[in-house]
Structures are given as structure tokens and as C-alpha cells.
Coordinates of C-alpha atoms in Angstrom, one line a residue:
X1 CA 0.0 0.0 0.0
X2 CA 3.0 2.5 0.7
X3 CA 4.2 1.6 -2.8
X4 CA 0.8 2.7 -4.4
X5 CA 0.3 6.0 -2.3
X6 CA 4.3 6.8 -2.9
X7 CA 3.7 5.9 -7.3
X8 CA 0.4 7.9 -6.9
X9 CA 1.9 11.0 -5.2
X10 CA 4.7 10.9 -7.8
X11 CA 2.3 10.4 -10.6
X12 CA 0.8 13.8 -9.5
X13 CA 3.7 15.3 -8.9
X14 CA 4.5 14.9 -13.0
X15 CA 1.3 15.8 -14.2
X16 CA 1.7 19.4 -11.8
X17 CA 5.1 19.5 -13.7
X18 CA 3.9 19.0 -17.1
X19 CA 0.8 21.4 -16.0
X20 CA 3.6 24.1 -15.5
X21 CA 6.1 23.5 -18.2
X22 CA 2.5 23.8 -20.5
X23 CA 1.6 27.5 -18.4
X24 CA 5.0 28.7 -18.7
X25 CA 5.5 27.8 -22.5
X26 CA 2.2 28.9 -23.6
X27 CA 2.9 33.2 -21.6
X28 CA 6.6 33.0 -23.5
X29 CA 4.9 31.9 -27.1
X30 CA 2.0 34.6 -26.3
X31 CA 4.2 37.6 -28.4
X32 CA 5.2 35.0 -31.4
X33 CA 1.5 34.2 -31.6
X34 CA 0.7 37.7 -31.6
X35 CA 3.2 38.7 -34.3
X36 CA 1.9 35.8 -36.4
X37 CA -1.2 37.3 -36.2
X38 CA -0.1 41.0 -37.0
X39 CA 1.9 40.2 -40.2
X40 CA -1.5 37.7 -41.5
X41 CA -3.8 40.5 -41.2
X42 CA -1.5 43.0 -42.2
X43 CA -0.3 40.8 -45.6
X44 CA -4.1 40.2 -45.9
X45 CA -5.2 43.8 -45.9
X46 CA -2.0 44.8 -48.1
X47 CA -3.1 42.0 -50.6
X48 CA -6.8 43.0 -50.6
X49 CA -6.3 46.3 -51.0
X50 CA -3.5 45.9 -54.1
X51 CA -5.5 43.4 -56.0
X52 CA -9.2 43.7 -55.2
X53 CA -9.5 47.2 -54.9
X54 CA -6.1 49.1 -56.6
X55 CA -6.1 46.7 -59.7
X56 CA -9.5 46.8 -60.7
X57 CA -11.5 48.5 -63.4
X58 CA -13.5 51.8 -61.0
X59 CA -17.1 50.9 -61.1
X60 CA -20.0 52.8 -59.5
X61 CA -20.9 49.6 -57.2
X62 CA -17.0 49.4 -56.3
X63 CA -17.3 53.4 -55.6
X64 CA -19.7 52.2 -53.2
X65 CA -18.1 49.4 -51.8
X66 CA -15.0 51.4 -50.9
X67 CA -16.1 52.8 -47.8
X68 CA -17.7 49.8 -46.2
X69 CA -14.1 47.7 -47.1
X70 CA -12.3 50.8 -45.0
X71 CA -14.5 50.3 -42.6
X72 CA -14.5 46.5 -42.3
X73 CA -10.2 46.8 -41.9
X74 CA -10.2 49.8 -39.9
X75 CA -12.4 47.6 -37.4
X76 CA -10.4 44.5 -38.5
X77 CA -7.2 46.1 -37.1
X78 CA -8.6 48.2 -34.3
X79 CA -10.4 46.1 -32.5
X80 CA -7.4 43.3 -32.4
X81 CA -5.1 45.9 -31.2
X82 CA -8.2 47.0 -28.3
X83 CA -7.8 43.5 -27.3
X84 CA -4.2 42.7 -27.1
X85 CA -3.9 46.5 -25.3
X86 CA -6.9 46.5 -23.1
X87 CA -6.2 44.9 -19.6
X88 CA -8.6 42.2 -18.9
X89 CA -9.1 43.9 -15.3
X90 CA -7.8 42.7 -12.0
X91 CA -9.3 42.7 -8.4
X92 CA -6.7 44.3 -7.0
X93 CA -6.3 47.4 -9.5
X94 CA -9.9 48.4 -7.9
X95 CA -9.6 47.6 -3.9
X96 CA -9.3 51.4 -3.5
X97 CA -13.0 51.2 -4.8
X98 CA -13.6 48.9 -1.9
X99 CA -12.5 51.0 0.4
X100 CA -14.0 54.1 -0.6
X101 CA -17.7 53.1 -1.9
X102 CA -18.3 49.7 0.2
X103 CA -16.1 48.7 3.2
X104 CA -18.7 47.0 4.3
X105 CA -18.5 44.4 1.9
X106 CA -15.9 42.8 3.7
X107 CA -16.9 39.9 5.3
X108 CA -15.9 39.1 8.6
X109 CA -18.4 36.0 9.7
X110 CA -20.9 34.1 7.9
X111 CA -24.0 35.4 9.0
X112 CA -26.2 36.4 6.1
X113 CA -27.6 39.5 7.6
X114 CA -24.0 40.8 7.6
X115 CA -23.1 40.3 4.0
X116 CA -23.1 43.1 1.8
X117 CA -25.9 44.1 -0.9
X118 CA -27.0 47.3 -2.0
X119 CA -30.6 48.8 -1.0
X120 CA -32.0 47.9 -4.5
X121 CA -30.3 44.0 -4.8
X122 CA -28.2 44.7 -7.9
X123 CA -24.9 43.8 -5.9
X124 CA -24.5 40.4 -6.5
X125 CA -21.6 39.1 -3.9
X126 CA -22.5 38.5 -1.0
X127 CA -18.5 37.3 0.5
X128 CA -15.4 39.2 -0.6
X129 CA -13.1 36.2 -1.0
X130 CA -9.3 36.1 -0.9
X131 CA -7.7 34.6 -3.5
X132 CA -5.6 31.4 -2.4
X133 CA -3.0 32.1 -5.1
X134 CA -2.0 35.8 -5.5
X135 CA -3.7 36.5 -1.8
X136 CA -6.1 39.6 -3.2
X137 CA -9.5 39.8 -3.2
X138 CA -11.4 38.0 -5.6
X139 CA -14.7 39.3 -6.2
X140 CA -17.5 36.8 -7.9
X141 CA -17.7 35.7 -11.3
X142 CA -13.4 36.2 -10.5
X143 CA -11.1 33.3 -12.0
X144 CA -7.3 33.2 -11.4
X145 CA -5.2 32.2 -14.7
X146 CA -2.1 30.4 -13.7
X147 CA -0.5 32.2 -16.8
X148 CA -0.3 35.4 -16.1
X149 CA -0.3 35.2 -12.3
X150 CA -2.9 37.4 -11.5
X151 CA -6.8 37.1 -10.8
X152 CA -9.1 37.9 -14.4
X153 CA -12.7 39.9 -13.5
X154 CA -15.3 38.0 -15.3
X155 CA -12.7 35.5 -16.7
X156 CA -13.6 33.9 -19.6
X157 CA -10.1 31.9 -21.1
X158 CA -6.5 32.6 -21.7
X159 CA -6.2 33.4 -25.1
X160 CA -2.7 32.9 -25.9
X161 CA -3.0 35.0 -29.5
X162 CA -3.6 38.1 -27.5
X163 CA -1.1 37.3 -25.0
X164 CA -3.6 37.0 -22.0
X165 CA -6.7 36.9 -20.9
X166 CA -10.1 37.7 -22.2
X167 CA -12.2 39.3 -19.3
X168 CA -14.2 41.9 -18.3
X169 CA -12.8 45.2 -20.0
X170 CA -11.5 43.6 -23.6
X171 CA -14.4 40.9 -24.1
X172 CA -16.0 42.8 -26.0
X173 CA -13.4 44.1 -28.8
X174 CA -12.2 39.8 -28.5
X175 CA -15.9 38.9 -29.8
X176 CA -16.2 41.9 -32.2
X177 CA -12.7 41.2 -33.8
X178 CA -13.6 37.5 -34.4
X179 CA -16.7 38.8 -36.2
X180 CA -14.7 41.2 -38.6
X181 CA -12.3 38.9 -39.1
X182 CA -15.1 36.8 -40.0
X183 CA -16.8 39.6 -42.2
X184 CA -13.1 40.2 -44.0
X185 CA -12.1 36.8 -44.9
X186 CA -15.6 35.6 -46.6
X187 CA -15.2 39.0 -47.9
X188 CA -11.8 38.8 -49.3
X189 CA -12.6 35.0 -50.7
X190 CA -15.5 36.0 -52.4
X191 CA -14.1 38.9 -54.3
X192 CA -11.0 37.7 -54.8
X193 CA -12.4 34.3 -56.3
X194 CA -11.1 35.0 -60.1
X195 CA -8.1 36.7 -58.9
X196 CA -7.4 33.4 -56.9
X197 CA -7.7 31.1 -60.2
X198 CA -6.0 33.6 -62.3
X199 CA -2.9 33.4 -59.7
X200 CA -2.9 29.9 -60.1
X201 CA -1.9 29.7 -63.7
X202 CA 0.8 32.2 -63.9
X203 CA -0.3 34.1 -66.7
X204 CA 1.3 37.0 -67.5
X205 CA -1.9 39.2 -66.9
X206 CA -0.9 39.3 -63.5
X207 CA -0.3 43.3 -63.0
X208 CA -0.8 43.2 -58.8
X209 CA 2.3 44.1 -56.9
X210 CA 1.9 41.3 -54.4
X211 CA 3.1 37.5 -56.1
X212 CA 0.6 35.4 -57.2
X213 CA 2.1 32.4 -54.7
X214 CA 1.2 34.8 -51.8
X215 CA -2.1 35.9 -52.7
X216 CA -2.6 32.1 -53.1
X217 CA -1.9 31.4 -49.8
X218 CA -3.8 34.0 -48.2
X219 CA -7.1 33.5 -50.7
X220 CA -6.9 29.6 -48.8
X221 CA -6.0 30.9 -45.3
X222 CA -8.7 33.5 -45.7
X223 CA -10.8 30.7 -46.3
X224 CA -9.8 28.6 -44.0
X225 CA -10.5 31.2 -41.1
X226 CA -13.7 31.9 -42.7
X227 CA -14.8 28.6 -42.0
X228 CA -13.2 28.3 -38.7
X229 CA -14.0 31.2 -36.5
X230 CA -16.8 32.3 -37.5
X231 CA -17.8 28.7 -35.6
X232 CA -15.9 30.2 -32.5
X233 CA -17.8 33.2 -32.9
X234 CA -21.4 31.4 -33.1
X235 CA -20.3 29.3 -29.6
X236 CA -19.8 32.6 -28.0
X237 CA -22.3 34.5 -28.7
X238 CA -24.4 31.9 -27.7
X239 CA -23.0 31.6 -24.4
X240 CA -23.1 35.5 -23.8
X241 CA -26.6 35.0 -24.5
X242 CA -27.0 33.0 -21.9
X243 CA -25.5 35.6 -19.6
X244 CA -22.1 33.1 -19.2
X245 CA -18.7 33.0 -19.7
X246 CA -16.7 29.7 -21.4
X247 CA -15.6 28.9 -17.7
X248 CA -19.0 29.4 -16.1
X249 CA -20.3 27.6 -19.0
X250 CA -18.8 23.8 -17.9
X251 CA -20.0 25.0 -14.2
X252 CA -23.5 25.8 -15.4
X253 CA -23.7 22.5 -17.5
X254 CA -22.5 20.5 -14.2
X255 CA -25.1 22.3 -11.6
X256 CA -28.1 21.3 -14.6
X257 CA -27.5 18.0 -14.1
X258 CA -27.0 17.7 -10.5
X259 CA -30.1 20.0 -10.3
X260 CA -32.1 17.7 -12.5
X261 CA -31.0 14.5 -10.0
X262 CA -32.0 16.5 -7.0
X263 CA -35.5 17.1 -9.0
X264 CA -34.9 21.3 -9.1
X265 CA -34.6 23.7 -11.9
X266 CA -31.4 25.0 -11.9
X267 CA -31.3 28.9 -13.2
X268 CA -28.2 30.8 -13.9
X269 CA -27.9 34.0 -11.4
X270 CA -26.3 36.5 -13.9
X271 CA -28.9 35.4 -16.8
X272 CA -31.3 38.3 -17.6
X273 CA -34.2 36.2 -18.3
X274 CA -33.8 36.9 -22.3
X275 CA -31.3 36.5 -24.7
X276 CA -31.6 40.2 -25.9
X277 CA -31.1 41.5 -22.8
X278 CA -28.1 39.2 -21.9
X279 CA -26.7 40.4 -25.5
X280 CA -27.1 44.1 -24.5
X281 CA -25.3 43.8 -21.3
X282 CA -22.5 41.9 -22.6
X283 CA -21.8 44.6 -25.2
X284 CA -23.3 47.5 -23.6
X285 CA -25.7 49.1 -25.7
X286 CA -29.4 49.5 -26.0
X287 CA -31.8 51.3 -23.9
X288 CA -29.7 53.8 -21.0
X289 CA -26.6 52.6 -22.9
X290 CA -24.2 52.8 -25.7
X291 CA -26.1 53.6 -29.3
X292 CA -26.6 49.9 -31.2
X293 CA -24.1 51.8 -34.0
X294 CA -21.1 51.7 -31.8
X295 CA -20.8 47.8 -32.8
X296 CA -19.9 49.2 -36.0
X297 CA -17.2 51.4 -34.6
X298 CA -13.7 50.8 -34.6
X299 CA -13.5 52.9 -31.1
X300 CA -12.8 51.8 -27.3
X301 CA -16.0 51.4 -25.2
X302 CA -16.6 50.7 -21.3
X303 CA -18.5 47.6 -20.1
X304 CA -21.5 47.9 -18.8
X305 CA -20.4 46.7 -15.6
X306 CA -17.5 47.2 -12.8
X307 CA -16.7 43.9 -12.4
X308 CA -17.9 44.3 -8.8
X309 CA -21.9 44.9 -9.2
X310 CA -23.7 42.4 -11.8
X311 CA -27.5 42.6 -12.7
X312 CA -29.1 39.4 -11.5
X313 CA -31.7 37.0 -13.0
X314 CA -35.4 38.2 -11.6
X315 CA -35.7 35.2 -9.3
X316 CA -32.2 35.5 -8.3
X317 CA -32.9 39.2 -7.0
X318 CA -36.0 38.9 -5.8
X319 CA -34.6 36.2 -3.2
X320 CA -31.6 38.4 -2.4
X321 CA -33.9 41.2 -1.8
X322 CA -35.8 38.5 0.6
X323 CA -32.2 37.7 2.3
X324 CA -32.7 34.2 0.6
X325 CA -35.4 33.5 3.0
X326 CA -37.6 31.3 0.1
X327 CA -40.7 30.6 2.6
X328 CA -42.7 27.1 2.1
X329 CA -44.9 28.1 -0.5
X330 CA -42.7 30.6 -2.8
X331 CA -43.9 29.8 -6.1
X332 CA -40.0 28.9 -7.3
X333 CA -39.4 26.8 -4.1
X334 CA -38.5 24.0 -6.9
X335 CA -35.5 26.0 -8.5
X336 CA -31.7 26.3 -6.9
X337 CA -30.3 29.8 -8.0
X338 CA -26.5 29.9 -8.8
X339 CA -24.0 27.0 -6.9
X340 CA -26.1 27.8 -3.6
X341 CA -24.2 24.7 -1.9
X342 CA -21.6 23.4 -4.7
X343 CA -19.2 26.4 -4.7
X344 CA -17.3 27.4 -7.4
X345 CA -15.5 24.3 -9.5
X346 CA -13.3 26.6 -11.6
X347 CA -11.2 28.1 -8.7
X348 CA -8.1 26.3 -9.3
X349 CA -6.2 27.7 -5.5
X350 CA -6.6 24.0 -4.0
X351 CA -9.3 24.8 -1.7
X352 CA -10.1 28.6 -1.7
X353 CA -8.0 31.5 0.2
X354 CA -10.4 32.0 2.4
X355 CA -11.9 35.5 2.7
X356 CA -10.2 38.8 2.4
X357 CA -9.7 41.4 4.8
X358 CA -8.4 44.9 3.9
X359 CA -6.0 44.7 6.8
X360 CA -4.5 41.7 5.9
X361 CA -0.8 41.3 5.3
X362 CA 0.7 42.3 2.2
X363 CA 0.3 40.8 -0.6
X364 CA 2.3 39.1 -3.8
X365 CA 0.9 42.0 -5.8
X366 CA 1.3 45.1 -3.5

């Protein structure tokens, strides 16, 4: 039996290794990734531009088309350099908010009637947690990535072509760009459909300055993508319709079930009730926000949220504004709201940090 537990321990002890070799090799290839991606786009838009546009016989429907293709690259290009720019958002760039708008947030005991929540319910932490890794305060819907070292507000993955992390603050330019890199691909491989066949047989009507052998390979790359991401982009959109990230996505799936075994409904806290209005949070615009337009910009935006305060499913609020008392004969006595007794299966610190205290010793980060 020694012999097992010793082969098992050591058994873990590689996969932790290997777990770190993979975290530490995927932050040091984040800025080849991203140069890789710079000099496609940027060999794509030179290539579009000199053959589709430059080389071509001046039309009245190209006239027109002109300003929607400066358009679609201006966002291409923008909104790719928003997200590899815009900080994801940390916990612990914001604890002076704490301190100034809600020490009272910080939990001491366990008692619900002394956790935190704003007079009209639209808080929606009720602990202040301390993160087990970096030691800050990690605020709900709050993930820590192992790659860059640091906790991720409204965490949805490490994306290792933008060197870091897609959360709260550059989510939105992440999903736009894959939708105009979408939009510019199909676009580029339907208009340069001749041009492609014509740069296959080497004839000497070729006039563009870029070679026919690279405006080959990016007519099939262009392609390629355009078949790819634009599935990427459908899976996410559909999960920010569902008022989720990709990480509370696999949570959400796993509370379902066990919901469904227990014979409950499960409902997701931080879904809206409707797809539109899930949508408009995510992107921030709609009624008392951002014009629909600004989708179409290639400009930096805020989120709708401070990665602190989160609008809350109507049954989720209503029972926060009750103090979670749910009497014998509430009407949704047969739904579970959020991981009311699972806790959260994506925090990776081995057990939690426990919960934090703006007194407490200094952290990693300070």
C-alpha cells in the first residue's frame, strides 16, 4: 500500500510539472503568436487592398463598396489591437473602490444578515473572497489564470494570441474582432475568387504588386478562417446569450445535471431572463446605454459593468432582496439559484484563500 500511495503521489507530482512546463511555454509563445497574427492580417489587408480594390476596373458599385471595405479593416485592425492592449481587469487594480464606496463588503463572519448588498439587490456578492494564489481579493464571477499570475474579472479563457486573458474590460473588442475577421475573410474569398484562379496559372496578366504564390496562400488561409472562427464566434455568442462565460459555462452544464438529480430547476444568477437583454449587457448598448451603431465602430467602449456589481436573473434578485429566506410556499421553491451549496468548481487555489480582509498582510501583488 506504501508503494501505491508513494507511485500515486509521484504520478501527481508529474502531471503538476507537465501542467507548469505547459503554463509557462504557452505566456513565453504569447508575443510570437501575436506577431503571427499581425503580419496575416496586415499581408491580408496589403493583398486585398492591391489586387481587389487598386487593380480593378473603378465601377459605381466598387465606388460604393470602398467605404464599407475601409470600414471593415479599420475595425479589423482596431479592434485586435483594443484587445491585445486593453487589460482584462484585475481585483486588485480596484480595492481602492472597496475602500471608498463599500467597506462594508468585507466579510468578517458568515451570517447572512451581515453580508453586503446594496438597497436595490443589484450587488451580487454576498463574500469578498481572498484569493488562495496571489492573496487579493477575488470578487464573484473572479477566476485566477495560472498564466499570467494574477486574478481575471469575469474571466472567460486565456487566449494565448492576444497574450492573456479575455475578461471583463477587452471581451467585447475579443468577440467583435472575431466577427470582422469573419466579415473580412468571406469577404476577401469571395471577391478575390477570379483573382485566386488567375494566380494559379501564372499568366502573365498578372499586373498586382503582391506575387501570385502569396495571394494564393492567403485566398486559402482567408478561407480557411472563414470557416473556422466564425464557428468560434457562433459558440460565443451563444454563451453570452446565456449571460455566461466559457468557464461558467462547464460550471453551469455540471449544476443542470446535478439540479435535475435532486429534481430542481437550476437557473443561472447572472442570466437576464432573455437572450436580448443578456446580449445588450455583454456589449453595452441598448436602452440607458451605448447607441446599437457603436458595434460598427472601430472605437474603445466601457463595459456595462464594474466587475464588482452584476444585474441578476429576476428570481435571483427577488430572493436576495428577501435575504434568501424562500418561505414554504414561494412559487419557485422548486428552483436552486446559482452554486447555492456546490461552490465554485473553476477556482483552481486547491481549496479557496479564504476570505479577504483589507487589513491583511501584504500581498504578492502590492
Amino acid at each position: 500500500m506504501p508503494l501505491i500511495r508513494d507511485s500515486g503521489t509521484l504520478a501527481i507530482r508529474c502531471f503538476k510539472s507537465v501542467e507548469h512546463c505547459a503554463d509557462r511555454l504557452t505566456g513565453a509563445a504569447g508575443p510570437v503568436f501575436v506577431a503571427i497574427c499581425w503580419v496575416l492580417i496586415v499581408l491580408g489587408g496589403i493583398s486585398f487592398v492591391d489586387v481587389i480594390i487598386i487593380h480593378k476596373p473603378l465601377s459605381f458599385l466598387r465606388l460604393i463598396f470602398l467605404p464599407i471595405a475601409i470600414l471593415i479593416l479599420l475595425n479589423l485592425y482596431s479592434q485586435y489591437y483594443y484587445v491585445i492592449r486593453t487589460p482584462p481587469g484585475n481585483p486588485h487594480s480596484v480595492v481602492e473602490e472597496i475602500k471608498r464606496e463599500a467597506p462594508w463588503m468585507i466579510e468578517k463572519g458568515s451570517d447572512r444578515e451581515h453580508r453586503g448588498m446594496l438597497a436595490d439587490g443589484t450587488w451580487a456578492g454576498e463574500k469578498l473572497r481572498k484569493c488562495g494564489r496571489c492573496l487579493g481579493p477575488k470578487p464573484i464571477r473572479t477566476h485566477h489564470c495560472r498564466v499570467c499570475r494574477s486574478c481575471v474579472l469575469v474571466m472567460d479563457h486565456h487566449c494565448p494570441c492576444q497574450y492573456g486573458c479575455v475578461g471583463l474590460y477587452n471581451q467585447r473588442y475579443f468577440v467583435l474582432f472575431m466577427a470582422w475577421l469573419s466579415v473580412s475573410c468571406w469577404t476577401f474569398a469571395i471577391l478575390g475568387y477570379q483573382d485566386f484562379w488567375l494566380s494559379m496559372s501564372y499568366k502573365p496578366a498578372w499586373v498586382a504588386v503582391t506575387p501570385p504564390i502569396s495571394f494564393t496562400l492567403i485566398w486559402v488561409l482567408s478561407v480557411a478562417l472563414g470557416c473556422a472562427v466564425p464557428m468560434l464566434l457562433v459558440w460565443h455568442i451563444y454563451l453570452i446569450s446565456r449571460g455566461e462565460t466559457s468557464i461558467e459555462g462547464h460550471d453551469n452544464d455540471y449544476f443542470t445535471t446535478k439540479a435535475k438529480e435532486r429534481g430542481v430547476t437550476y437557473i443561472n444568477p447572472y442570466d437576464l431572463g432573455s437572450r436580448r437583454h443578456n446580449l445588450e449587457h455583454y456589449f453595452n448598448v441598448g436602452p440607458g446605454r451605448l447607441p446599437y451603431y457603436t458595434l460598427f465602430m472601430p472605437f474603445r467602449y466601457p463595459p456595462s459593468t464594474s466587475g464588482w456589481r452584476f444585474p441578476l436573473h429576476p428570481i435571483a434578485l427577488s430572493r436576495r432582496r428577501r435575504n434568501s429566506e424562500v418561505p414554504e410556499d414561494d412559487r419557485y421553491g422548486n428552483v436552486v439559484v446559482g452554486d447555492e451549496d456546490e461552490g465554485e468548481l473553476t477556482d483552481d487555489e486547491g481549496g479557496g484563500g479564504g476570505l479577504w480582509s483589507e487589513d491583511q498582510e501584504e500581498a504578492p501583488w502590492t
